[in-house]
Each structure stands twice: as C-alpha cells, then as structure tokens.
Short mmCIF file of N, CA and C in Angstrom, two decimals:
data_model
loop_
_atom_site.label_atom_id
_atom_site.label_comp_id
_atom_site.label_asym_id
_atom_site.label_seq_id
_atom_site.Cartn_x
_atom_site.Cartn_y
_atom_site.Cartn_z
N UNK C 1 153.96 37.92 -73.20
CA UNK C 1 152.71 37.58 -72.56
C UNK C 1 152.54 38.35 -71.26
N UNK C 2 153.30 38.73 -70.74
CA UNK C 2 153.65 39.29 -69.68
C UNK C 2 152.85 40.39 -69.71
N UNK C 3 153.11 41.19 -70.61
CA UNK C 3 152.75 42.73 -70.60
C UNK C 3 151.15 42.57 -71.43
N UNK C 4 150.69 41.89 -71.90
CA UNK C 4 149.86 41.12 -72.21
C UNK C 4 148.74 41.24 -71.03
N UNK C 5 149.09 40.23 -70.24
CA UNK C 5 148.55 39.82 -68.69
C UNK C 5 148.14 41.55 -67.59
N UNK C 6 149.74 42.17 -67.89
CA UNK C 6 149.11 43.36 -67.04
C UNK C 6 148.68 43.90 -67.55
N UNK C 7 148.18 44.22 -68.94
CA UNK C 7 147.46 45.11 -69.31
C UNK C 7 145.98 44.86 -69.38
N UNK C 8 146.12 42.90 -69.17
CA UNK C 8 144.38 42.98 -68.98
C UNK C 8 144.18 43.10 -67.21
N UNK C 9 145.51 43.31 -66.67
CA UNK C 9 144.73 43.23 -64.83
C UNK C 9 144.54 44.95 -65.19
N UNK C 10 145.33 45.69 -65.29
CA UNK C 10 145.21 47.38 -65.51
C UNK C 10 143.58 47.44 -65.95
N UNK C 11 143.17 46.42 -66.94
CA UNK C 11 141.48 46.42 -67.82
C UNK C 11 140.20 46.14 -66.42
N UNK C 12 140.95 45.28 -65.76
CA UNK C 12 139.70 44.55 -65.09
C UNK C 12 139.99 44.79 -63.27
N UNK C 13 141.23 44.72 -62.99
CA UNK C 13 141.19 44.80 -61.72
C UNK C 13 141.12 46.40 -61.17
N UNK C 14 140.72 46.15 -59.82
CA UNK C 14 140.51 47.56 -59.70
C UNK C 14 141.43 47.28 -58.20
N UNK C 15 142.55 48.59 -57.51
CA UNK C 15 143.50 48.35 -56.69
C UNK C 15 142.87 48.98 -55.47
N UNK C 16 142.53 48.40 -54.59
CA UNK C 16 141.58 48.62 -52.75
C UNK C 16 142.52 50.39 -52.99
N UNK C 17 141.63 51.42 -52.58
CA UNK C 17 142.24 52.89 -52.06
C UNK C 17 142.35 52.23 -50.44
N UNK C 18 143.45 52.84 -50.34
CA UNK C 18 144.08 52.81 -48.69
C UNK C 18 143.79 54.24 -48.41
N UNK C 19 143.01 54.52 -47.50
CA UNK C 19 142.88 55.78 -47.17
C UNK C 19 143.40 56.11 -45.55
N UNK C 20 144.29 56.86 -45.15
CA UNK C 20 144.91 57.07 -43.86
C UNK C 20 145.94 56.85 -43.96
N UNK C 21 146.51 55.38 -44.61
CA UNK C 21 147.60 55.52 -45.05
C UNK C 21 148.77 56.07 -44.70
N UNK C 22 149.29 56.95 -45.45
CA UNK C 22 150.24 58.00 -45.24
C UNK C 22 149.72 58.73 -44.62
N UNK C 23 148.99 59.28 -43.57
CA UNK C 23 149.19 59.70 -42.41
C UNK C 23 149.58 59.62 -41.41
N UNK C 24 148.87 58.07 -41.22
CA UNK C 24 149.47 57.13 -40.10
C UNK C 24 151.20 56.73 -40.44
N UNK C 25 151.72 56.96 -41.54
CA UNK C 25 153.07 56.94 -41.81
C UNK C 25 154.01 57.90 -41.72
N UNK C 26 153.44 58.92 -41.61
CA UNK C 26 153.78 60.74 -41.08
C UNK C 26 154.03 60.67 -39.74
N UNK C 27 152.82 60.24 -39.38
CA UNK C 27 152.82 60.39 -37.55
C UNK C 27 153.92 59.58 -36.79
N UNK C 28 153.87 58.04 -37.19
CA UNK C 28 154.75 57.40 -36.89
C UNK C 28 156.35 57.70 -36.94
N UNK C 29 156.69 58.07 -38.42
CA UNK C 29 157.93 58.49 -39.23
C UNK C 29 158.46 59.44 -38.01
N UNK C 30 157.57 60.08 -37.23
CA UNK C 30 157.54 61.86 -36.40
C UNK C 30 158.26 61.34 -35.00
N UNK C 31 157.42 60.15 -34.72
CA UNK C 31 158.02 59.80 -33.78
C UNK C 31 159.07 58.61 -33.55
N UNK C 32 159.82 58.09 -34.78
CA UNK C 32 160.81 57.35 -34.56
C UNK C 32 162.20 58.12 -34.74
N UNK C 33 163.20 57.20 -33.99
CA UNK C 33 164.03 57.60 -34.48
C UNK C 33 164.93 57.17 -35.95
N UNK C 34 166.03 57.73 -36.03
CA UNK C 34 167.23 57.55 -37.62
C UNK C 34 166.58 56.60 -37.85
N UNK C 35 167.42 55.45 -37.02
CA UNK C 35 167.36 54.03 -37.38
C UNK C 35 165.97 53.37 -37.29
N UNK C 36 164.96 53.52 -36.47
CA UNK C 36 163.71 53.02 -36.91
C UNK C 36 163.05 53.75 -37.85
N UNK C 37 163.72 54.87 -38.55
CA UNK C 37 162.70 55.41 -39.73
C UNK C 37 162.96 54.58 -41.13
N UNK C 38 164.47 54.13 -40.35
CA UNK C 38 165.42 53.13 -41.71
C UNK C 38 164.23 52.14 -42.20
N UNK C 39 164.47 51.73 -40.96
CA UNK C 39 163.37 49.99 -40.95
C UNK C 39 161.94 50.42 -41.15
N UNK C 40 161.48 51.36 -40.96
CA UNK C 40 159.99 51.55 -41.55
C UNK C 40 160.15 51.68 -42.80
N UNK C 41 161.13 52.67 -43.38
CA UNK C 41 161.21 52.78 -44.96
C UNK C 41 161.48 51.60 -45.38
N UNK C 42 162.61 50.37 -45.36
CA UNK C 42 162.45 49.54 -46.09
C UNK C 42 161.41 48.72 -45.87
N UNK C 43 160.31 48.34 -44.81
CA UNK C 43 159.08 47.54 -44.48
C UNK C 43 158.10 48.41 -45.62
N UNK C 44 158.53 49.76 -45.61
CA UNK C 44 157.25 50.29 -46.99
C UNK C 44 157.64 49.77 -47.93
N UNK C 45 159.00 49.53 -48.65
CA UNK C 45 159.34 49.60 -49.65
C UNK C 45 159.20 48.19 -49.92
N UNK C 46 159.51 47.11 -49.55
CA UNK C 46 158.94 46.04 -49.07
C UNK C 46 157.25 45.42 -49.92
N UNK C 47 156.63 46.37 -48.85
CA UNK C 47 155.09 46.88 -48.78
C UNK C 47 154.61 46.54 -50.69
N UNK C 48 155.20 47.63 -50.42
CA UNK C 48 154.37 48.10 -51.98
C UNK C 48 155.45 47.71 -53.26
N UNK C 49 156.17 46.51 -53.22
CA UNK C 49 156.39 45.16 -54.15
C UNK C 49 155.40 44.75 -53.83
N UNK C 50 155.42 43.87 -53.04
CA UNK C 50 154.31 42.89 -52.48
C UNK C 50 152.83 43.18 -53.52
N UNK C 51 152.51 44.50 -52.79
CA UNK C 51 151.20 45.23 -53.30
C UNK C 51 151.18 45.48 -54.92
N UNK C 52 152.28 45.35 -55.57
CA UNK C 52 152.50 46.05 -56.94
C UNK C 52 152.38 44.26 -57.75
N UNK C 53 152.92 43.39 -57.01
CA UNK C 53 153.31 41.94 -57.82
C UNK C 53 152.20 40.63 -57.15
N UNK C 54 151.96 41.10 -56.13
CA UNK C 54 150.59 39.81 -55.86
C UNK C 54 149.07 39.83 -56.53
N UNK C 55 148.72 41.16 -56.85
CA UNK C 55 147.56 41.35 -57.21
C UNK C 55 148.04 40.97 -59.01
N UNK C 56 148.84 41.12 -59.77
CA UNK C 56 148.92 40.39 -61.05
C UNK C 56 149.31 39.37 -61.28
N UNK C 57 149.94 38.61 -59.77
CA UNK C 57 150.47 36.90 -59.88
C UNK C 57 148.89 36.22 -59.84
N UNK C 58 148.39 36.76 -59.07
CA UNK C 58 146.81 36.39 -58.91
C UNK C 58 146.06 36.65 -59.77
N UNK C 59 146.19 37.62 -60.61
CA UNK C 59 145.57 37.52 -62.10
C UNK C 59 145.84 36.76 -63.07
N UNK C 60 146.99 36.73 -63.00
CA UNK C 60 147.57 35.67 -63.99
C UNK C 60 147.38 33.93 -63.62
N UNK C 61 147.33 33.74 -62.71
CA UNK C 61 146.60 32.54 -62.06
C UNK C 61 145.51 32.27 -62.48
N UNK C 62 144.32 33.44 -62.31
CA UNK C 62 143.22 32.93 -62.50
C UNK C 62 142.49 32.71 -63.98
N UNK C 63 143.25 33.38 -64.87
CA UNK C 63 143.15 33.65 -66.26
C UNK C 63 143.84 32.87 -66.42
N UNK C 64 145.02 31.77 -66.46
CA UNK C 64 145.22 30.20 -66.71
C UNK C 64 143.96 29.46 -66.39
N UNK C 65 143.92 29.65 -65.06
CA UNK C 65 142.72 28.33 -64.73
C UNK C 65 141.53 28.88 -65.46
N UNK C 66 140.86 29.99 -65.66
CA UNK C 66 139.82 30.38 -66.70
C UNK C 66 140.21 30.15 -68.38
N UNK C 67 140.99 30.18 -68.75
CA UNK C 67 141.29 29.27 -70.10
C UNK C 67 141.77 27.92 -70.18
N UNK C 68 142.00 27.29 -69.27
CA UNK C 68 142.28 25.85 -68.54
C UNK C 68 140.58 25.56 -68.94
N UNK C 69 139.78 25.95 -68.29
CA UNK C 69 138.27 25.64 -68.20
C UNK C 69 137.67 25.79 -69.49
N UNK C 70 138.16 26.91 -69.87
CA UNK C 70 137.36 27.21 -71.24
C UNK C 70 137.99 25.94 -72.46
N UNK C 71 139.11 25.72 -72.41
CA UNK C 71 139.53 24.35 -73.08
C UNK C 71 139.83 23.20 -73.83
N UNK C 72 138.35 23.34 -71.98
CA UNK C 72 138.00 21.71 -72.01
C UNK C 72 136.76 21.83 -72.05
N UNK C 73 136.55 22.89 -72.12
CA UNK C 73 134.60 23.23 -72.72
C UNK C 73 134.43 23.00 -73.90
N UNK C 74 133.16 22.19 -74.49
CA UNK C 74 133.28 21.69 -76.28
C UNK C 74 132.24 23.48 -76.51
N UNK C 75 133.29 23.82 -77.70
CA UNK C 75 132.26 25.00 -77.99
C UNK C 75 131.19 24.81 -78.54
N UNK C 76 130.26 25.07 -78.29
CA UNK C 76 128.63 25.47 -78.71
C UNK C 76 128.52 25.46 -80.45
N UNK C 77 127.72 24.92 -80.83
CA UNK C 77 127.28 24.84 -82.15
C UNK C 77 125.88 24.98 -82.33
N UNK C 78 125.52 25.75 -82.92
CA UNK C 78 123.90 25.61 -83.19
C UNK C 78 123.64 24.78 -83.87
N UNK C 79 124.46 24.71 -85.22
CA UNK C 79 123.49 24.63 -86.07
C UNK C 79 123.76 22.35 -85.85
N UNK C 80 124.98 22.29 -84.88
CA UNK C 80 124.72 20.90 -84.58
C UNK C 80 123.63 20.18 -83.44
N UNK C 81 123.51 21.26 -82.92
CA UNK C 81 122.30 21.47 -81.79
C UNK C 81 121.12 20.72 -82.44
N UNK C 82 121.23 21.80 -83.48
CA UNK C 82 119.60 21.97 -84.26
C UNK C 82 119.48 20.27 -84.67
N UNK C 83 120.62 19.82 -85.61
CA UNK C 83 120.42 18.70 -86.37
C UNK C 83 120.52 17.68 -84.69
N UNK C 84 120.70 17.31 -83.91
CA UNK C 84 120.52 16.96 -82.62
C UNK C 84 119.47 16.25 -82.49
N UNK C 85 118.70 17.72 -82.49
CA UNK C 85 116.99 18.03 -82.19
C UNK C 85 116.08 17.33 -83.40
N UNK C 86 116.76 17.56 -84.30
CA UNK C 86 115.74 16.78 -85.81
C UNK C 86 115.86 14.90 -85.47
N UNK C 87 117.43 14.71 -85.43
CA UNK C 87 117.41 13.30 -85.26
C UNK C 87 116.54 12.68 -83.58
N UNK C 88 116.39 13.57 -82.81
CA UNK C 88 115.47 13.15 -81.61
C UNK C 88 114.02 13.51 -81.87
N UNK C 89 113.82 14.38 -82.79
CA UNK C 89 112.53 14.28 -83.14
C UNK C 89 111.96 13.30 -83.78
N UNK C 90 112.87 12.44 -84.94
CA UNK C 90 112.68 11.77 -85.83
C UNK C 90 113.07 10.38 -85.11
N UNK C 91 113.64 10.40 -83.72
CA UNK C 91 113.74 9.07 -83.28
C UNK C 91 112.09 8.99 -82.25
N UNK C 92 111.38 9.66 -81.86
CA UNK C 92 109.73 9.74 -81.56
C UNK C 92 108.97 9.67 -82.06
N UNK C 93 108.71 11.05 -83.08
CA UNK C 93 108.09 10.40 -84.01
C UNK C 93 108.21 9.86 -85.51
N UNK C 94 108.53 8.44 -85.72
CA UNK C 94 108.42 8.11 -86.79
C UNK C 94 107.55 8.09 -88.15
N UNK C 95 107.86 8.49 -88.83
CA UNK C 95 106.61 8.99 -90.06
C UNK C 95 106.91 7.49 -90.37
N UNK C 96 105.28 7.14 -90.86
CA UNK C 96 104.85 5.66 -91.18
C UNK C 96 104.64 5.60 -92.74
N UNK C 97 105.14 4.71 -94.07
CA UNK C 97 104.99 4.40 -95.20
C UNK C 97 103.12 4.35 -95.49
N UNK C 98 103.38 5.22 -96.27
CA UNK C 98 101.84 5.39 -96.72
C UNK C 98 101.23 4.39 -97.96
#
C-alpha cells in the first residue's frame, strides 16, 4: 500500500521549488568553518528527510480521512431516486376510482 500511496502523492502533489536555496548554502558553507560545515551538512541532511517523508505522511492522512468520508457516504442510485420520486408523486396525487 505503501508504494501505492506514493505513487498517487508523485500523481497529485506538486513539491514548493525552493529557489535560492543552494546558494544561500554555498555562501554560508564559504564562510564556516570544518566543524560548522559538519553541522550544516547534517541539519541539510536532516532537512530533506523531513521534506522527502512529511509531505506523503500528509498524503496518506488525508486519503484515509477522504475514504473514511467516502464510506460513510450511501452511494447514489438513480434509478432508486427515481422510484423515490414516483412513490412521492403518488403519495400527492392520488388517482381516484372511476
């Protein structure tokens, strides 16, 4: 189900472009040193789990509660609709014995 799920977020979701981005991660990277380039790399790496696994935990959330809903929805019938409509027609007007 899994692969299931991401292949309908891959269908429907679309992932925000970060633009600057890695620039602003260049510049920074330029001016730290060893050990704070350490800790920026693992805060990216970090980063983009986060970014790779929240946006399909949240899909998958909402596509439970959207078939959760769907359910408990009685599906649609016409053609019981229709007969519905005959017995409320036929409870107004009554045809009278001739």
């Amino acid at each position: 189900m899994q692969d299931y799920m991401k292949a309908l977020h891959a269908r429907f979701c679309r992932e925000p472009k970060l633009q600057g981005v890695r620039e602003a991660y260049r510049t920074l990277k330029a001016k730290l040193g060893q050990q704070d380039q350490e800790i920026l790399l693992q805060l990216a790496d970090l980063e983009n789990e986060l970014r790779d696994e929240s946006p399909l935990v949240s899909f998958i959330a909402d596509f439970q509660l959207g078939m959760g809903i769907a359910g408990e929805i009685k599906p649609y019938c016409f053609e019981d609709e229709e007969k519905r409509a005959i017995e409320r027609a036929k409870a107004r007007y009554p045809q009278g014995k001739n």
